Short mmCIF file of C-alpha atoms and ligand atoms in Angstrom, two decimals:
data_model
loop_
_atom_site.label_atom_id
_atom_site.label_comp_id
_atom_site.label_asym_id
_atom_site.label_seq_id
_atom_site.Cartn_x
_atom_site.Cartn_y
_atom_site.Cartn_z
CA MET A 1 55.05 -27.25 16.24
CA ALA A 2 54.04 -23.53 15.72
CA SER A 3 51.03 -22.86 13.41
CA PRO A 4 51.65 -20.83 10.21
CA THR A 5 49.92 -17.79 11.72
CA GLU A 6 52.02 -17.90 14.88
CA GLU A 7 55.02 -17.93 12.66
CA ASN A 8 53.70 -15.03 10.56
CA PRO A 9 51.23 -12.56 12.17
CA ALA A 10 51.31 -10.43 9.00
CA ARG A 11 49.77 -13.36 7.17
CA THR A 12 46.88 -13.43 9.73
CA LEU A 13 46.26 -9.74 9.15
CA LEU A 14 46.40 -10.22 5.38
CA VAL A 15 43.87 -13.07 5.49
CA ALA A 16 41.56 -11.01 7.79
CA PHE A 17 41.88 -8.02 5.47
CA VAL A 18 41.12 -10.07 2.35
CA VAL A 19 38.06 -11.69 4.03
CA CYS A 20 36.77 -8.26 5.14
CA ALA A 21 37.37 -6.76 1.70
CA VAL A 22 35.60 -9.62 -0.08
CA CYS A 23 32.64 -9.46 2.34
CA SER A 24 32.25 -5.70 1.99
CA VAL A 25 32.34 -5.95 -1.79
CA VAL A 26 29.65 -8.67 -1.68
CA VAL A 27 27.43 -6.65 0.72
CA SER A 28 27.82 -3.42 -1.29
CA ALA A 29 27.21 -5.17 -4.60
CA THR A 30 24.06 -6.83 -3.18
CA ALA A 31 22.77 -3.48 -1.88
CA VAL A 32 23.41 -1.81 -5.25
CA PHE A 33 21.90 -4.75 -7.12
CA LEU A 34 18.73 -4.78 -4.98
CA GLU A 35 18.20 -0.99 -4.87
CA PRO A 36 16.22 -0.78 -8.17
CA ARG A 37 14.02 -3.68 -7.09
CA GLN A 38 13.37 -2.14 -3.68
CA ARG A 39 12.54 1.17 -5.32
CA ALA A 40 10.19 -0.56 -7.79
CA ASN A 41 8.47 -2.39 -4.91
CA ARG A 42 8.00 0.89 -3.01
CA GLU A 43 6.66 2.50 -6.17
CA ARG A 44 4.20 -0.37 -6.71
CA GLU A 45 3.02 -0.11 -3.11
CA ARG A 46 2.42 3.63 -3.48
CA GLU A 47 0.50 3.04 -6.69
CA GLN A 48 -1.69 0.44 -4.93
CA GLN A 49 -2.39 2.89 -2.09
CA ILE A 50 -3.50 5.54 -4.54
CA GLN A 51 -5.70 3.08 -6.43
CA ALA A 52 -7.18 1.98 -3.08
CA ILE A 53 -8.05 5.58 -2.18
CA VAL A 54 -9.71 6.05 -5.55
CA ALA A 55 -11.57 2.73 -5.30
CA ARG A 56 -13.05 3.83 -1.95
CA GLN A 57 -14.55 7.02 -3.40
CA PRO A 58 -18.15 6.50 -4.38
CA GLY A 59 -18.48 6.83 -8.12
CA LEU A 60 -14.86 7.66 -8.85
CA ALA A 61 -13.71 4.22 -9.93
CA GLU A 62 -16.70 4.10 -12.30
CA LEU A 63 -15.89 7.60 -13.51
CA LEU A 64 -12.40 6.42 -14.38
CA GLU A 65 -13.64 3.31 -16.14
CA GLY A 66 -16.64 4.91 -17.83
CA LEU A 67 -15.17 8.09 -19.26
CA GLU A 68 -12.68 8.07 -22.01
CA GLY A 69 -9.65 10.23 -21.45
CA VAL A 70 -10.16 10.43 -17.67
CA SER A 71 -7.31 9.06 -15.63
CA LEU A 72 -5.26 9.60 -12.55
CA GLU A 73 -2.46 11.87 -13.72
CA PRO A 74 0.69 12.56 -11.72
CA HIS A 75 2.01 16.13 -11.80
CA VAL A 76 4.92 17.84 -10.11
CA VAL A 77 3.86 20.94 -8.14
CA GLU A 78 6.11 23.76 -6.95
CA LEU A 79 4.90 24.22 -3.37
CA ALA A 80 5.79 27.90 -2.90
CA THR A 81 3.84 29.08 -5.95
CA GLY A 82 1.34 26.24 -6.31
CA GLU A 83 2.18 26.08 -10.02
CA LEU A 84 2.49 22.83 -11.93
CA ALA A 85 6.11 22.15 -12.81
CA ASP A 86 5.41 19.88 -15.76
CA HIS A 87 8.98 20.25 -17.01
CA ILE A 88 9.90 17.83 -14.19
CA ASP A 89 9.08 14.19 -14.91
CA ALA A 90 6.56 13.11 -12.26
CA ALA A 91 7.27 9.44 -12.93
CA THR A 92 10.86 9.69 -11.79
CA PHE A 93 10.81 12.62 -9.34
CA ASP A 94 11.74 11.45 -5.85
CA ALA A 95 10.61 14.01 -3.25
CA ARG A 96 12.32 12.18 -0.39
CA ARG A 97 15.66 12.35 -2.12
CA ALA A 98 15.01 15.94 -3.23
CA ALA A 99 14.44 17.01 0.40
CA ASN A 100 18.12 16.45 1.10
CA ASP A 101 19.33 18.08 -2.09
CA PRO A 102 20.80 21.58 -1.54
CA LEU A 103 18.92 23.01 -4.54
CA LEU A 104 15.71 20.99 -4.53
CA GLY A 105 15.19 20.87 -0.77
CA VAL A 106 14.68 23.45 1.98
CA ALA A 107 15.42 23.31 5.70
CA LEU A 108 12.41 24.12 7.88
CA PRO A 109 12.94 26.37 10.91
CA ALA A 110 11.52 24.76 14.08
CA ASP A 111 8.70 27.31 14.38
CA ARG A 112 7.48 26.43 10.87
CA ASP A 113 7.88 22.70 11.17
CA PRO A 114 4.83 21.37 13.05
CA ALA A 115 5.09 18.04 11.21
CA ARG A 116 8.68 17.72 12.53
CA ILE A 117 10.26 16.73 9.23
CA GLY A 118 13.33 19.00 9.32
CA ARG A 119 13.57 19.42 5.55
CA ARG A 120 11.23 19.08 2.63
CA SER A 121 11.41 19.11 -1.13
CA ARG A 122 10.39 22.33 -2.89
CA PHE A 123 8.42 20.16 -5.29
CA ALA A 124 5.88 17.37 -4.73
CA VAL A 125 4.16 14.81 -6.94
CA VAL A 126 0.37 15.12 -6.76
CA TYR A 127 -2.24 13.03 -8.59
CA LEU A 128 -5.23 14.63 -10.26
CA ILE A 129 -8.41 13.27 -11.72
CA GLU A 130 -9.85 15.71 -14.23
CA ALA A 131 -13.14 15.27 -16.05
CA ALA A 132 -14.82 17.73 -18.42
CA GLY A 133 -12.33 20.47 -17.52
CA ARG A 134 -12.96 20.12 -13.77
CA ILE A 135 -10.56 18.63 -11.25
CA GLU A 136 -12.65 16.01 -9.45
CA LEU A 137 -10.03 14.65 -7.08
CA VAL A 138 -6.66 15.84 -5.80
CA ILE A 139 -4.35 13.33 -4.11
CA LEU A 140 -1.58 14.89 -2.04
CA PRO A 141 1.45 13.16 -0.53
CA VAL A 142 1.78 13.96 3.19
CA HIS A 143 4.28 12.97 5.86
CA GLY A 144 5.32 13.89 9.37
CA SER A 145 6.53 12.53 12.70
CA GLY A 146 4.32 10.28 14.76
CA TYR A 147 5.25 8.58 18.05
CA ALA A 148 8.24 6.53 16.96
CA SER A 149 8.52 7.03 13.22
CA THR A 150 7.75 9.16 10.21
CA LEU A 151 4.28 8.55 8.82
CA TYR A 152 3.91 8.64 5.02
CA GLY A 153 0.51 8.79 3.39
CA TYR A 154 -1.83 10.29 0.85
CA LEU A 155 -4.70 12.67 1.46
CA ALA A 156 -7.39 12.89 -1.21
CA LEU A 157 -9.57 15.99 -1.47
CA ALA A 158 -12.70 16.54 -3.53
CA GLY A 159 -12.70 19.22 -6.24
CA ASP A 160 -13.84 21.90 -3.76
CA THR A 161 -10.43 21.33 -2.07
CA ASN A 162 -12.12 21.53 1.34
CA THR A 163 -13.74 18.09 1.65
CA VAL A 164 -11.70 15.00 2.49
CA ALA A 165 -12.27 12.20 0.01
CA GLY A 166 -9.87 9.77 1.69
CA LEU A 167 -6.73 9.30 3.73
CA SER A 168 -4.25 6.44 3.60
CA PHE A 169 -0.88 5.66 5.19
CA TYR A 170 1.52 3.44 3.29
CA GLU A 171 4.60 3.58 5.50
CA HIS A 172 5.25 4.08 9.22
CA GLY A 173 6.90 2.35 12.16
CA GLU A 174 4.29 2.94 14.88
CA THR A 175 3.54 0.29 17.50
CA PRO A 176 1.25 -2.54 16.34
CA GLY A 177 -2.09 -2.28 18.13
CA LEU A 178 -1.45 1.35 19.16
CA GLY A 179 -0.19 3.89 16.64
CA SER A 180 -0.40 1.43 13.76
CA GLU A 181 -4.19 1.62 14.00
CA ILE A 182 -3.88 4.62 11.67
CA GLU A 183 -3.73 2.19 8.78
CA GLU A 184 -6.81 0.21 9.83
CA PRO A 185 -9.94 0.51 7.65
CA TYR A 186 -12.22 1.57 10.56
CA PHE A 187 -9.95 4.58 11.19
CA LEU A 188 -9.45 5.50 7.53
CA GLU A 189 -13.17 5.19 6.83
CA SER A 190 -13.89 7.91 9.39
CA TRP A 191 -12.21 10.57 7.21
CA PRO A 192 -14.25 10.96 4.00
CA GLY A 193 -16.58 13.96 4.25
CA LYS A 194 -14.58 15.78 6.94
CA LEU A 195 -13.93 19.43 6.18
CA VAL A 196 -10.45 20.99 6.10
CA ARG A 197 -11.17 24.65 6.96
CA ASP A 198 -14.02 26.50 8.61
CA GLU A 199 -15.81 29.45 7.06
CA LYS A 200 -13.16 31.83 8.44
CA GLY A 201 -10.49 29.86 6.56
CA GLU A 202 -9.03 28.39 9.76
CA LEU A 203 -7.50 24.92 9.44
CA ARG A 204 -9.65 22.71 11.68
CA ILE A 205 -9.07 19.21 10.32
CA GLY A 206 -7.62 16.73 12.79
CA ILE A 207 -8.05 13.93 15.29
CA ALA A 208 -9.91 14.56 18.54
CA LEU A 209 -8.36 13.56 21.87
CA ASP A 210 -11.29 11.24 22.46
CA GLU A 211 -14.55 10.40 20.76
CA VAL A 212 -16.04 13.29 18.83
CA ASP A 213 -19.43 14.43 20.05
CA PRO A 214 -21.53 14.32 16.88
CA ASP A 215 -23.40 17.43 18.05
CA SER A 216 -20.25 19.50 18.61
CA PRO A 217 -19.10 22.04 16.02
CA ASP A 218 -15.82 20.06 15.74
CA ALA A 219 -17.61 17.00 14.36
CA ALA A 220 -17.47 18.43 10.85
CA TYR A 221 -13.65 18.54 10.97
CA GLU A 222 -12.45 15.88 13.42
CA VAL A 223 -12.41 12.09 13.67
CA ASP A 224 -12.32 10.00 16.87
CA GLY A 225 -8.97 9.67 18.64
CA LEU A 226 -7.23 6.31 19.04
CA THR A 227 -6.84 5.02 22.60
CA GLY A 228 -3.21 4.78 23.73
CA ALA A 229 -1.98 6.49 20.57
CA THR A 230 -2.36 10.15 21.47
CA ARG A 231 1.05 11.05 20.12
CA THR A 232 0.56 9.27 16.81
CA CYS A 233 -2.82 11.00 16.48
CA SER A 234 -1.35 14.39 17.28
CA GLY A 235 1.33 13.69 14.64
CA VAL A 236 -1.40 12.99 12.06
CA THR A 237 -3.22 16.22 12.94
CA GLN A 238 -0.02 18.24 12.72
CA LEU A 239 1.11 16.74 9.43
CA LEU A 240 -2.30 17.24 7.81
CA ARG A 241 -2.42 20.88 8.91
CA TYR A 242 1.16 21.47 7.78
CA TRP A 243 0.65 20.03 4.31
CA LEU A 244 -2.72 21.76 3.88
CA GLY A 245 -1.31 25.07 5.12
CA GLU A 246 0.55 27.94 3.48
CA ASP A 247 3.94 26.19 3.65
CA GLY A 248 2.39 23.07 2.13
CA PHE A 249 -0.20 22.73 -0.62
CA ALA A 250 -2.40 25.77 0.16
CA PRO A 251 -1.13 27.81 -2.85
CA PHE A 252 -1.74 24.83 -5.15
CA LEU A 253 -5.18 24.10 -3.70
CA GLU A 254 -6.16 27.74 -4.19
CA ARG A 255 -5.31 27.39 -7.88
CA VAL A 256 -7.37 24.20 -8.13
CA ARG A 257 -10.32 25.91 -6.44
CA LEU A 258 -10.13 28.92 -8.79
CA LYS A 259 -9.84 26.68 -11.84
CA ASN A 260 -12.88 24.67 -10.75
CA GLU A 261 -14.84 27.86 -10.15
CA GLY A 262 -13.96 28.98 -13.65
CA GLY A 263 -11.42 31.60 -12.54
CA PRO A 264 -7.98 32.32 -14.08
C1 FMN B 301 6.03 0.10 24.13
C2 FMN B 301 5.21 1.33 23.93
C3 FMN B 301 4.75 1.63 22.65
C4 FMN B 301 3.98 2.79 22.42
N1 FMN B 301 3.57 3.08 21.15
C5 FMN B 301 2.87 4.21 20.94
C6 FMN B 301 2.44 4.55 19.63
O1 FMN B 301 2.66 3.85 18.62
N2 FMN B 301 1.76 5.71 19.49
C7 FMN B 301 1.46 6.54 20.55
O2 FMN B 301 0.84 7.57 20.34
N3 FMN B 301 1.82 6.21 21.79
C8 FMN B 301 2.53 5.07 22.01
N4 FMN B 301 2.88 4.75 23.28
C9 FMN B 301 2.33 5.51 24.38
C10 FMN B 301 2.93 6.85 24.63
O3 FMN B 301 4.09 6.66 25.35
C11 FMN B 301 1.93 7.69 25.42
O4 FMN B 301 1.74 7.09 26.66
C12 FMN B 301 0.60 7.74 24.73
O5 FMN B 301 0.75 8.38 23.50
C13 FMN B 301 -0.44 8.46 25.54
O6 FMN B 301 -1.69 8.13 24.95
P1 FMN B 301 -3.07 8.08 25.81
O7 FMN B 301 -3.20 9.43 26.42
O8 FMN B 301 -4.13 7.79 24.78
O9 FMN B 301 -2.92 6.96 26.77
C14 FMN B 301 3.66 3.62 23.50
C15 FMN B 301 4.13 3.32 24.79
C16 FMN B 301 4.88 2.18 25.00
C17 FMN B 301 5.36 1.88 26.40
#
């Protein structure tokens, strides 16, 4: 005897269509339902990274606890001018999403894209610690291409804007044991105290190809390279120099420096 589907192929197609439709609705609904939770988890992770950077700075955690009115404040910065854009809510601004927005994002020409990110937001969320009218710590979001992924992290600078207070990566897809060493404490602990620019204003911060000779002039600016992860390391150097440069946070850092020196 012929089965019902042999008798009616249209019925087979209808059943297949209904199953596909139901499954796609379930998958889409789950994705939509989970999106706020995923976003909240990412947000929490970022917050923990920032707190970890602060906790590693000698005296800063105590400064935060000990002084009333001192806290880590998020601000939106317009990169081109370096001005604070406090009319934008830093708590909800999403720079990754903004990068792809026709108004909020800009495409980077290849010759001005050493971090190989393609596009970036015109605005960024920075975190500041201010005490007695002086900015003590500036935490900048940074990202760029590594070996196999985009590396996302935070760079903290002291109030002089030229001394690294800390570096941390909170998201990447580099190879475990090779590029992923950039998130290991021994690597991150080699950054505090490194200088960003030399006395001529040249950006010198970065990772050496090998071990840094402590007696070389580069030792003030560079940390030891990671074996087998040359491309990840070069990505870190490039992204740091991009975000600290004129197309990144340089205009903002100049304003911080002037404010701390008592300028306009
Ligand atoms: C499976 C695999 C994973 C790799 N992962 C990385 C990585 O995460 N970061 C990196 O810089 N190089 C990685 N490499 C190595 C690069 O291909 C390249 O050889 C390396 O960056 C050169 O570094 P070296 O001069 O220190 O040996 C990987 C290679 C292979 C085969």
